[in-house]
Amino acid sequence: MAQATLKLYSVLAKFLPPEAHQNKMAIEVDETTTVGSIIRTMNLPAKSCHLVLLNGIFVHPEARAETPVKEGDSLAIWPPVAGG
């Protein structure tokens, strides 16, 4: 099976398994894997997945269900950020 990389930042990093290293992990992908399916599989709260980049390109919330994740891809997800 093919692999991609998942990176979770800030409070989302707590959803990574203990074997994850430096906020990232390898994930198994196949022809049916999408950004949305990874968010669901990892039990990430959709409302907390604010900035989603696939290979450095922003994935709009409306497109996540059908945007494929392929071998070698890098998916990075950030929660909303507040500050001043």
mmCIF file of C-alpha atoms in Angstrom:
data_model
loop_
_atom_site.group_PDB
_atom_site.id
_atom_site.type_symbol
_atom_site.label_atom_id
_atom_site.label_comp_id
_atom_site.label_asym_id
_atom_site.label_seq_id
_atom_site.Cartn_x
_atom_site.Cartn_y
_atom_site.Cartn_z
ATOM 1 C CA MET A 1 0.000 0.000 0.000
ATOM 2 C CA ALA A 2 1.117 3.553 -0.709
ATOM 3 C CA GLN A 3 2.072 6.091 1.952
ATOM 4 C CA ALA A 4 1.635 9.820 2.426
ATOM 5 C CA THR A 5 2.614 12.098 5.307
ATOM 6 C CA LEU A 6 0.167 13.677 7.741
ATOM 7 C CA LYS A 7 1.261 16.680 9.807
ATOM 8 C CA LEU A 8 -0.949 18.082 12.565
ATOM 9 C CA TYR A 9 -0.160 21.365 14.287
ATOM 10 C CA SER A 10 -0.952 23.040 17.595
ATOM 11 C CA VAL A 11 -3.852 21.459 19.522
ATOM 12 C CA LEU A 12 -4.528 18.993 16.679
ATOM 13 C CA ALA A 13 -1.222 17.210 17.372
ATOM 14 C CA LYS A 14 -2.903 15.444 20.297
ATOM 15 C CA PHE A 15 -4.823 13.351 17.747
ATOM 16 C CA LEU A 16 -1.607 11.737 16.510
ATOM 17 C CA PRO A 17 -0.724 8.297 17.879
ATOM 18 C CA PRO A 18 2.175 7.935 20.331
ATOM 19 C CA GLU A 19 4.488 6.628 17.603
ATOM 20 C CA ALA A 20 4.185 9.899 15.632
ATOM 21 C CA HIS A 21 7.416 11.868 15.484
ATOM 22 C CA GLN A 22 7.614 15.671 15.589
ATOM 23 C CA ASN A 23 3.917 16.242 14.818
ATOM 24 C CA LYS A 24 3.906 14.002 11.733
ATOM 25 C CA MET A 25 3.321 10.415 10.739
ATOM 26 C CA ALA A 26 3.151 8.208 7.688
ATOM 27 C CA ILE A 27 -0.350 7.173 6.680
ATOM 28 C CA GLU A 28 -1.558 4.472 4.318
ATOM 29 C CA VAL A 29 -3.382 5.753 1.234
ATOM 30 C CA ASP A 30 -5.139 4.094 -1.676
ATOM 31 C CA GLU A 31 -7.226 5.235 -4.637
ATOM 32 C CA THR A 32 -10.191 6.042 -2.373
ATOM 33 C CA THR A 33 -8.300 8.191 0.169
ATOM 34 C CA THR A 34 -9.345 11.843 0.293
ATOM 35 C CA VAL A 35 -8.498 14.752 2.556
ATOM 36 C CA GLY A 36 -11.947 14.375 4.122
ATOM 37 C CA SER A 37 -11.562 10.656 4.738
ATOM 38 C CA ILE A 38 -8.275 11.252 6.568
ATOM 39 C CA ILE A 39 -9.878 13.944 8.735
ATOM 40 C CA ARG A 40 -12.674 11.492 9.624
ATOM 41 C CA THR A 41 -10.343 8.507 10.162
ATOM 42 C CA MET A 42 -8.147 10.519 12.531
ATOM 43 C CA ASN A 43 -11.278 11.717 14.405
ATOM 44 C CA LEU A 44 -10.293 15.335 13.857
ATOM 45 C CA PRO A 45 -13.068 17.823 14.621
ATOM 46 C CA ALA A 46 -13.908 19.293 11.189
ATOM 47 C CA LYS A 47 -14.428 22.751 12.682
ATOM 48 C CA SER A 48 -10.876 22.620 14.052
ATOM 49 C CA CYS A 49 -9.364 21.847 10.638
ATOM 50 C CA HIS A 50 -9.057 25.466 9.588
ATOM 51 C CA LEU A 51 -5.986 25.575 7.343
ATOM 52 C CA VAL A 52 -5.564 22.427 5.279
ATOM 53 C CA LEU A 53 -2.674 22.207 2.814
ATOM 54 C CA LEU A 54 -2.026 19.327 0.441
ATOM 55 C CA ASN A 55 1.504 19.593 -0.921
ATOM 56 C CA GLY A 56 1.477 23.261 0.095
ATOM 57 C CA ILE A 57 -1.790 24.079 -1.693
ATOM 58 C CA PHE A 58 -4.854 25.202 0.275
ATOM 59 C CA VAL A 59 -7.790 22.775 0.161
ATOM 60 C CA HIS A 60 -11.136 24.573 0.550
ATOM 61 C CA PRO A 61 -13.548 22.945 3.040
ATOM 62 C CA GLU A 62 -16.039 22.270 0.231
ATOM 63 C CA ALA A 63 -13.394 20.346 -1.751
ATOM 64 C CA ARG A 64 -12.006 18.148 1.026
ATOM 65 C CA ALA A 65 -14.426 15.257 0.499
ATOM 66 C CA GLU A 66 -13.286 14.756 -3.083
ATOM 67 C CA THR A 67 -9.641 15.892 -3.017
ATOM 68 C CA PRO A 68 -7.508 12.744 -3.362
ATOM 69 C CA VAL A 69 -4.398 12.072 -1.293
ATOM 70 C CA LYS A 70 -1.864 10.034 -3.227
ATOM 71 C CA GLU A 71 1.426 8.278 -2.593
ATOM 72 C CA GLY A 72 4.127 10.720 -1.536
ATOM 73 C CA ASP A 73 1.692 13.555 -0.764
ATOM 74 C CA SER A 74 2.039 15.713 2.325
ATOM 75 C CA LEU A 75 -1.127 16.777 4.152
ATOM 76 C CA ALA A 76 -0.746 19.491 6.805
ATOM 77 C CA ILE A 77 -3.587 20.699 9.023
ATOM 78 C CA TRP A 78 -3.757 23.661 11.423
ATOM 79 C CA PRO A 79 -6.541 24.743 13.777
ATOM 80 C CA PRO A 80 -7.847 28.323 13.828
ATOM 81 C CA VAL A 81 -5.257 30.605 15.389
ATOM 82 C CA ALA A 82 -6.078 33.426 17.759
ATOM 83 C CA GLY A 83 -3.770 35.986 19.190
ATOM 84 C CA GLY A 84 -2.884 39.569 19.239
#
